[in-house]
Tab-separated table of C-alpha atoms in Angstrom:
chain	number	residue	atom	x	y	z
A	1	MET	CA	-8.228	-11.777	9.074
A	2	ILE	CA	-7.704	-15.387	10.163
A	3	THR	CA	-10.260	-16.547	7.615
A	4	LEU	CA	-8.553	-14.498	4.903
A	5	LEU	CA	-5.248	-16.248	5.580
A	6	GLY	CA	-6.997	-19.621	5.356
A	7	SER	CA	-8.715	-18.601	2.135
A	8	ILE	CA	-5.399	-17.593	0.536
A	9	LEU	CA	-3.839	-20.957	1.404
A	10	GLN	CA	-6.905	-22.853	0.179
A	11	THR	CA	-7.065	-21.165	-3.211
A	12	TRP	CA	-3.321	-21.228	-3.791
A	13	GLY	CA	-2.945	-24.837	-2.653
A	14	GLY	CA	-5.932	-25.950	-4.713
A	15	SER	CA	-4.535	-24.363	-7.868
A	16	TRP	CA	-1.103	-25.855	-7.213
A	17	ASP	CA	-2.838	-29.222	-6.874
A	18	ILE	CA	-4.254	-28.851	-10.399
A	19	THR	CA	-0.760	-28.160	-11.704
A	20	SER	CA	0.728	-31.132	-9.860
A	21	HIS	CA	-1.985	-33.399	-11.329
A	22	GLN	CA	-1.078	-32.296	-14.833
A	23	LEU	CA	2.662	-32.673	-14.228
A	24	GLY	CA	2.052	-36.323	-13.395
A	25	GLU	CA	3.321	-36.119	-9.842
A	26	PRO	CA	2.458	-39.061	-7.547
A	27	GLU	CA	-1.289	-39.086	-6.991
A	28	THR	CA	-2.276	-39.704	-3.386
A	29	PHE	CA	-4.238	-37.719	-0.863
A	30	PHE	CA	-1.023	-36.893	1.022
A	31	THR	CA	0.762	-34.432	-1.278
A	32	PRO	CA	2.329	-30.982	-0.630
A	33	PRO	CA	-0.477	-29.148	-2.502
A	34	HIS	CA	-3.074	-30.985	-0.432
A	35	GLY	CA	-1.056	-30.074	2.661
A	36	VAL	CA	-1.243	-26.361	1.836
A	37	LEU	CA	-4.897	-26.652	0.836
A	38	TYR	CA	-6.038	-28.422	3.993
A	39	THR	CA	-3.877	-26.230	6.216
A	40	GLY	CA	-5.994	-23.411	4.847
A	41	VAL	CA	-9.132	-25.426	5.560
A	42	GLY	CA	-7.939	-25.936	9.130
A	43	ILE	CA	-7.318	-22.226	9.591
A	44	GLY	CA	-10.751	-21.529	8.126
A	45	LEU	CA	-12.257	-23.992	10.606
A	46	ILE	CA	-10.642	-22.143	13.503
A	47	ALA	CA	-12.052	-18.867	12.193
A	48	ALA	CA	-15.515	-20.417	11.749
A	49	ILE	CA	-15.506	-21.743	15.318
A	50	MET	CA	-14.481	-18.311	16.565
A	51	SER	CA	-17.298	-16.737	14.525
A	52	VAL	CA	-19.866	-19.101	16.032
A	53	ALA	CA	-18.558	-18.410	19.538
A	54	VAL	CA	-18.717	-14.640	19.048
A	55	MET	CA	-22.252	-14.742	17.632
A	56	LEU	CA	-23.458	-16.959	20.476
A	57	LYS	CA	-21.862	-14.722	23.089
A	58	LYS	CA	-22.925	-11.423	21.538
A	59	ARG	CA	-26.221	-12.057	19.801
A	60	GLU	CA	-26.589	-8.396	18.885
A	61	ILE	CA	-23.929	-9.009	16.224
A	62	LEU	CA	-26.553	-10.992	14.287
A	63	LYS	CA	-28.321	-7.677	13.641
A	64	LYS	CA	-25.223	-6.098	12.111
A	65	SER	CA	-24.872	-6.042	8.337
A	66	PHE	CA	-21.441	-7.692	8.420
A	67	SER	CA	-22.912	-10.756	10.169
A	68	LEU	CA	-23.901	-12.090	6.735
A	69	GLY	CA	-20.205	-12.448	6.024
A	70	LEU	CA	-19.723	-14.476	9.198
A	71	LYS	CA	-22.625	-16.766	8.306
A	72	LEU	CA	-21.223	-17.413	4.825
A	73	ILE	CA	-17.802	-18.154	6.302
A	74	ILE	CA	-19.378	-20.791	8.567
A	75	ILE	CA	-21.382	-22.364	5.715
A	76	GLY	CA	-18.299	-22.466	3.503
A	77	CYS	CA	-16.255	-24.064	6.242
A	78	VAL	CA	-18.865	-26.802	6.804
A	79	LEU	CA	-18.730	-27.721	3.108
A	80	GLN	CA	-14.936	-27.880	3.209
A	81	ILE	CA	-14.978	-30.135	6.265
A	82	ILE	CA	-17.343	-32.482	4.444
A	83	ALA	CA	-15.134	-32.414	1.337
A	84	GLY	CA	-11.871	-33.264	3.120
A	85	PRO	CA	-12.514	-36.823	4.312
A	86	SER	CA	-14.832	-37.417	1.351
A	87	ASP	CA	-11.963	-36.654	-1.032
A	88	TYR	CA	-9.728	-39.107	0.807
A	89	TYR	CA	-12.254	-41.921	0.416
A	90	TRP	CA	-12.946	-40.918	-3.200
A	91	HIS	CA	-9.240	-41.388	-3.970
A	92	GLU	CA	-9.247	-44.703	-2.133
A	93	MET	CA	-12.205	-45.998	-4.138
A	94	PHE	CA	-11.540	-44.537	-7.581
A	95	GLY	CA	-7.815	-43.759	-7.643
A	96	THR	CA	-6.625	-40.796	-9.689
A	97	ASP	CA	-9.393	-38.325	-10.353
A	98	GLY	CA	-9.638	-35.291	-12.598
A	99	LEU	CA	-10.356	-31.657	-11.936
A	100	LEU	CA	-14.110	-32.141	-11.652
A	101	SER	CA	-15.329	-34.635	-9.086
A	102	PRO	CA	-18.109	-34.467	-6.475
A	103	THR	CA	-15.604	-33.945	-3.660
A	104	HIS	CA	-13.584	-31.315	-5.539
A	105	LEU	CA	-16.782	-29.456	-6.439
A	106	THR	CA	-17.939	-29.535	-2.816
A	107	LEU	CA	-14.566	-28.243	-1.657
A	108	ILE	CA	-14.283	-25.401	-4.164
A	109	THR	CA	-17.909	-24.392	-3.566
A	110	GLY	CA	-17.132	-24.129	0.140
A	111	ILE	CA	-14.036	-22.023	-0.536
A	112	LEU	CA	-16.002	-19.791	-2.916
A	113	ILE	CA	-18.808	-19.218	-0.387
A	114	GLN	CA	-16.241	-18.491	2.308
A	115	SER	CA	-14.418	-16.019	0.043
A	116	VAL	CA	-17.670	-14.210	-0.720
A	117	GLY	CA	-18.328	-14.032	3.025
A	118	ILE	CA	-14.914	-12.495	3.673
A	119	VAL	CA	-15.460	-9.797	1.032
A	120	ILE	CA	-18.970	-8.980	2.286
A	121	GLY	CA	-17.857	-8.849	5.914
A	122	LEU	CA	-14.888	-6.584	5.201
A	123	ALA	CA	-16.820	-4.337	2.803
A	124	ARG	CA	-19.474	-3.717	5.437
A	125	LEU	CA	-16.789	-2.708	7.930
A	126	ILE	CA	-15.251	0.005	5.739
A	127	HIS	CA	-17.306	2.746	7.359
A	128	LYS	CA	-15.629	1.875	10.683
A	129	ASN	CA	-12.378	3.248	9.200
A	130	PHE	CA	-10.235	0.411	10.545
A	131	ARG	CA	-6.814	0.731	8.917
A	132	VAL	CA	-6.566	-2.945	8.073
A	133	VAL	CA	-9.897	-3.188	6.240
A	134	LYS	CA	-8.991	-1.777	2.818
A	135	PRO	CA	-5.637	-3.604	2.530
A	136	SER	CA	-7.425	-6.791	3.561
A	137	LEU	CA	-10.154	-6.126	1.006
A	138	ILE	CA	-7.532	-5.914	-1.742
A	139	LEU	CA	-6.312	-9.378	-0.797
A	140	ALA	CA	-9.866	-10.681	-0.357
A	141	PHE	CA	-11.051	-9.483	-3.763
A	142	GLY	CA	-7.938	-10.941	-5.399
A	143	VAL	CA	-8.568	-14.308	-3.750
A	144	LEU	CA	-12.277	-14.183	-4.662
A	145	TRP	CA	-11.376	-13.504	-8.297
A	146	PHE	CA	-8.915	-16.394	-8.323
A	147	ILE	CA	-11.267	-18.920	-6.750
A	148	THR	CA	-14.118	-17.808	-9.042
A	149	ILE	CA	-11.947	-18.544	-12.076
A	150	GLY	CA	-11.072	-21.901	-10.506
A	151	PHE	CA	-14.753	-22.697	-10.015
A	152	ILE	CA	-15.528	-21.955	-13.680
A	153	PHE	CA	-12.548	-24.106	-14.714
A	154	GLN	CA	-14.340	-27.084	-13.180
A	155	PHE	CA	-16.803	-26.983	-16.077
A	156	THR	CA	-14.522	-25.839	-18.901
A	157	LEU	CA	-11.144	-27.605	-18.787
A	158	PRO	CA	-10.660	-31.023	-20.462
A	159	ILE	CA	-8.761	-32.498	-17.506
A	160	SER	CA	-11.526	-34.279	-15.617
A	161	THR	CA	-10.726	-37.835	-16.681
A	162	GLY	CA	-9.637	-40.087	-13.846
A	163	ASP	CA	-8.663	-43.746	-13.654
A	164	THR	CA	-12.271	-44.916	-13.652
A	165	ILE	CA	-14.503	-41.872	-14.283
A	166	ASP	CA	-14.564	-39.421	-17.202
A	167	LEU	CA	-16.225	-36.075	-16.400
A	168	ASP	CA	-14.633	-34.002	-19.164
A	169	PRO	CA	-17.071	-31.367	-20.497
A	170	ASP	CA	-18.213	-31.241	-24.095
A	171	PRO	CA	-15.589	-29.004	-25.759
A	172	TYR	CA	-18.131	-26.733	-27.480
A	173	VAL	CA	-20.182	-26.239	-24.321
A	174	ALA	CA	-16.987	-25.606	-22.364
A	175	ALA	CA	-15.818	-23.000	-24.887
A	176	VAL	CA	-19.110	-21.105	-24.625
A	177	ILE	CA	-19.136	-21.222	-20.817
A	178	ALA	CA	-15.550	-19.960	-20.675
A	179	ALA	CA	-16.165	-17.125	-23.155
A	180	SER	CA	-19.192	-15.895	-21.210
A	181	ALA	CA	-18.627	-16.706	-17.537
A	182	LEU	CA	-14.906	-15.882	-17.271
A	183	PRO	CA	-15.124	-12.282	-18.570
A	184	PHE	CA	-18.488	-11.639	-16.889
A	185	PHE	CA	-17.391	-12.598	-13.382
A	186	SER	CA	-13.884	-11.161	-13.786
A	187	VAL	CA	-15.356	-7.766	-14.625
A	188	LEU	CA	-17.977	-8.062	-11.904
A	189	ILE	CA	-15.252	-8.562	-9.287
A	190	PHE	CA	-12.960	-5.882	-10.770
A	191	TRP	CA	-15.783	-3.296	-10.869
A	192	SER	CA	-16.975	-4.204	-7.365
A	193	SER	CA	-13.450	-3.891	-5.949
A	194	ALA	CA	-12.939	-0.485	-7.582
A	195	LYS	CA	-16.245	0.805	-6.222
A	196	THR	CA	-15.853	-0.719	-2.760
A	197	ILE	CA	-12.248	0.318	-2.144
A	198	GLY	CA	-13.184	3.720	-3.508
A	199	ARG	CA	-9.864	5.072	-4.690
A	200	PHE	CA	-7.681	4.795	-7.746
A	201	GLY	CA	-5.191	1.952	-7.457
A	202	GLY	CA	-7.365	-0.371	-5.417
A	203	ALA	CA	-8.670	-2.453	-8.328
A	204	THR	CA	-5.199	-2.416	-9.892
A	205	LEU	CA	-3.735	-3.978	-6.745
A	206	VAL	CA	-6.555	-6.538	-6.716
A	207	THR	CA	-5.519	-7.444	-10.264
A	208	VAL	CA	-1.892	-7.803	-9.168
A	209	VAL	CA	-2.893	-10.079	-6.258
A	210	PHE	CA	-4.912	-12.261	-8.628
A	211	ILE	CA	-2.054	-12.493	-11.142
A	212	ILE	CA	0.508	-13.328	-8.438
A	213	LEU	CA	-1.689	-16.162	-7.175
A	214	ASN	CA	-2.026	-17.466	-10.730
A	215	ILE	CA	1.656	-17.229	-11.635
A	216	THR	CA	2.997	-18.779	-8.439
A	217	SER	CA	0.597	-21.733	-8.445
A	218	ASN	CA	0.098	-22.465	-12.150
A	219	ILE	CA	3.241	-21.311	-13.971
A	220	ILE	CA	6.266	-21.246	-11.656
A	221	PRO	CA	5.972	-24.978	-10.774
A	222	ALA	CA	6.127	-25.884	-14.502
A	223	GLU	CA	9.301	-24.498	-16.100
A	224	PHE	CA	8.097	-25.142	-19.653
A	225	LEU	CA	5.277	-22.628	-19.045
A	226	TRP	CA	7.557	-19.725	-18.088
A	227	GLY	CA	7.257	-18.329	-21.597
A	228	PHE	CA	3.765	-17.136	-20.668
A	229	LEU	CA	5.089	-14.799	-17.959
A	230	PRO	CA	5.691	-11.659	-20.117
A	231	TRP	CA	2.059	-11.730	-21.221
A	232	PHE	CA	0.873	-10.808	-17.728
A	233	ALA	CA	2.224	-7.268	-18.104
A	234	LEU	CA	-0.676	-6.626	-20.497
A	235	PRO	CA	-3.585	-7.174	-18.063
A	236	VAL	CA	-1.768	-5.142	-15.401
A	237	ILE	CA	-1.395	-2.185	-17.775
A	238	LEU	CA	-4.985	-2.451	-18.958
A	239	GLY	CA	-6.094	-2.913	-15.342
A	240	ILE	CA	-4.537	0.464	-14.501
A	241	VAL	CA	-6.367	2.088	-17.428
A	242	SER	CA	-9.673	0.474	-16.442
A	243	ASP	CA	-9.191	1.428	-12.805
A	244	ALA	CA	-8.594	5.032	-13.899
A	245	LEU	CA	-11.791	4.998	-15.982
A	246	ILE	CA	-13.919	3.724	-13.095
A	247	SER	CA	-12.361	6.125	-10.559
A	248	ILE	CA	-12.732	8.999	-13.096
A	249	LYS	CA	-9.018	9.684	-13.253
A	250	ILE	CA	-9.574	9.317	-16.985
A	251	LYS	CA	-12.745	11.254	-17.716
A	252	ILE	CA	-15.142	10.135	-20.421
A	253	LYS	CA	-18.561	11.743	-20.625
A	254	ARG	CA	-20.500	8.536	-21.184
A	255	PHE	CA	-19.926	4.836	-20.703
A	256	GLY	CA	-16.539	5.148	-18.984
A	257	GLU	CA	-17.257	2.279	-16.621
A	258	GLU	CA	-18.693	0.150	-19.410
A	259	LEU	CA	-15.554	0.772	-21.475
A	260	ALA	CA	-13.457	-0.327	-18.491
A	261	GLY	CA	-15.531	-3.497	-18.300
A	262	ALA	CA	-15.028	-4.162	-22.000
A	263	ILE	CA	-11.254	-3.724	-21.635
A	264	ILE	CA	-10.993	-6.134	-18.706
A	265	GLY	CA	-13.397	-8.581	-20.334
A	266	SER	CA	-11.407	-8.620	-23.576
A	267	MET	CA	-8.385	-9.834	-21.599
A	268	PHE	CA	-10.097	-12.795	-19.932
A	269	LEU	CA	-7.939	-15.226	-21.890
A	270	VAL	CA	-4.721	-13.660	-20.574
A	271	PHE	CA	-6.048	-13.364	-17.032
A	272	SER	CA	-6.864	-17.082	-17.080
A	273	MET	CA	-3.631	-18.326	-18.672
A	274	PRO	CA	-2.186	-20.834	-18.953
A	275	LEU	CA	-4.941	-23.260	-17.949
A	276	ILE	CA	-7.637	-21.660	-20.107
A	277	GLY	CA	-5.557	-22.658	-23.135
A	278	MET	CA	-6.700	-26.245	-22.696
A	279	ALA	CA	-10.281	-25.236	-23.487
A	280	TYR	CA	-9.474	-23.572	-26.814
A	281	ILE	CA	-6.337	-25.046	-28.347
A	282	GLN	CA	-8.054	-28.415	-28.849
A	283	PHE	CA	-10.041	-26.773	-31.671
A	284	HIS	CA	-6.768	-26.072	-33.476
A	285	VAL	CA	-5.011	-29.396	-33.116
A	286	PHE	CA	-7.870	-31.965	-33.166
A	287	ASN	CA	-5.534	-34.773	-32.171
A	288	GLY	CA	-7.274	-36.152	-29.119
A	289	VAL	CA	-4.582	-34.822	-26.797
A	290	SER	CA	-5.709	-32.846	-23.785
A	291	GLY	CA	-4.324	-31.256	-20.675
A	292	TYR	CA	-0.853	-29.757	-20.308
A	293	GLU	CA	0.335	-31.451	-23.479
A	294	LEU	CA	-1.694	-28.897	-25.445
A	295	LEU	CA	-0.221	-25.783	-23.840
A	296	PRO	CA	2.902	-25.454	-26.035
A	297	ASP	CA	0.526	-25.323	-29.031
A	298	PHE	CA	-1.543	-22.737	-27.192
A	299	ALA	CA	1.542	-20.516	-26.817
A	300	ASP	CA	2.115	-20.687	-30.582
A	301	THR	CA	-1.454	-19.682	-31.433
A	302	LEU	CA	-2.138	-17.346	-28.495
A	303	VAL	CA	-2.238	-14.137	-30.551
A	304	THR	CA	-4.797	-15.618	-32.946
A	305	ILE	CA	-6.987	-17.064	-30.195
A	306	LEU	CA	-6.770	-13.857	-28.144
A	307	GLY	CA	-7.787	-11.790	-31.153
A	308	ILE	CA	-10.865	-13.941	-31.701
A	309	MET	CA	-11.937	-14.353	-28.072
A	310	SER	CA	-11.357	-10.722	-27.082
A	311	ILE	CA	-14.559	-9.797	-28.949
A	312	PRO	CA	-17.047	-11.907	-26.914
A	313	GLY	CA	-14.977	-11.102	-23.827
A	314	ALA	CA	-15.399	-7.362	-24.381
A	315	ILE	CA	-19.134	-7.762	-24.961
A	316	MET	CA	-19.567	-9.767	-21.751
A	317	GLY	CA	-17.455	-7.219	-19.859
A	318	TRP	CA	-19.732	-4.404	-21.013
A	319	VAL	CA	-22.799	-6.454	-20.018
A	320	ALA	CA	-21.262	-7.220	-16.609
A	321	VAL	CA	-20.895	-3.514	-15.774
A	322	LYS	CA	-24.466	-2.828	-16.887
A	323	PHE	CA	-25.619	-5.678	-14.646
A	324	ALA	CA	-23.468	-4.526	-11.715
A	325	LYS	CA	-24.707	-0.940	-11.840
A	326	ARG	CA	-28.306	-2.162	-11.646
A	327	LYS	CA	-28.021	-5.072	-9.245
A	328	ILE	CA	-25.083	-4.431	-6.907
A	329	ALA	CA	-25.795	-1.824	-4.239
A	330	ILE	CA	-22.756	0.215	-3.224
A	331	PRO	CA	-23.313	2.075	0.099
A	332	ALA	CA	-23.461	5.853	-0.311
A	333	GLU	CA	-20.317	6.358	1.744
A	334	LEU	CA	-18.396	4.129	-0.685
A	335	ALA	CA	-19.817	5.418	-3.943
């Protein structure tokens, strides 16, 4: 639970940091977003130390299935500890950086590994029937979804130009990565949460957690982006429908889960708003402008872009469910 709290602060603070970069706020290591982010890292460190102490004291825990989660939490924490001071010196040497940098990538990889560890550890404790496990899993899956999107953004958003280094991705490569990876992993996490939590409403709440994290870190701090807020009702509604299909509240003889995956996948653009707009609107304006300055244009063309990108998103969502059903083992007591 301690690690989960740290993970929430890390992902939320990291996303807020992206927003603050784009709003042109003073760029130093010592900023409020960094404060939230590294508070989360500190909490994660405490949890990792506690995990090591418990495993050393009770070695039989290493034989338990949930111990994999503890190991991943420790590995993720080590990467974050390395990233912290490294990021400070990176700023000192190179000044303002962009979204993608070696230290940012190390940090977000550590948070992602830690988030995976939290989900695995909690999922393998469900059979213990602890009351806090399923509510915690809802939060953990939501955080995992959010940080996974953030990880993919590293390689897709045109905001990785710093004072001295330009790591912006090729726009065509970025567009392909976004259209394949974002719906695939979004559906993978949605499907896994529905199957693991095992009751209707669980995946819907995971979706709500993910959207709240996105709105509060990426939209609320920038008033000119508030016009995107009504759009988020759509993925919630479709999340309920997809959740009902997977939990068989809506019964379809064949391909119900695949249809749910296609629905969620088709909405990847909305799930990832507003930041995902930077990857696609540049193909409409072709004026050399990038970053937040493009997002008002994205709002104007959102319906058109969504209509186009919903097709590959739906295909990847269908593929993700096919992959999940073959490769992800759900314990019999959860299925």
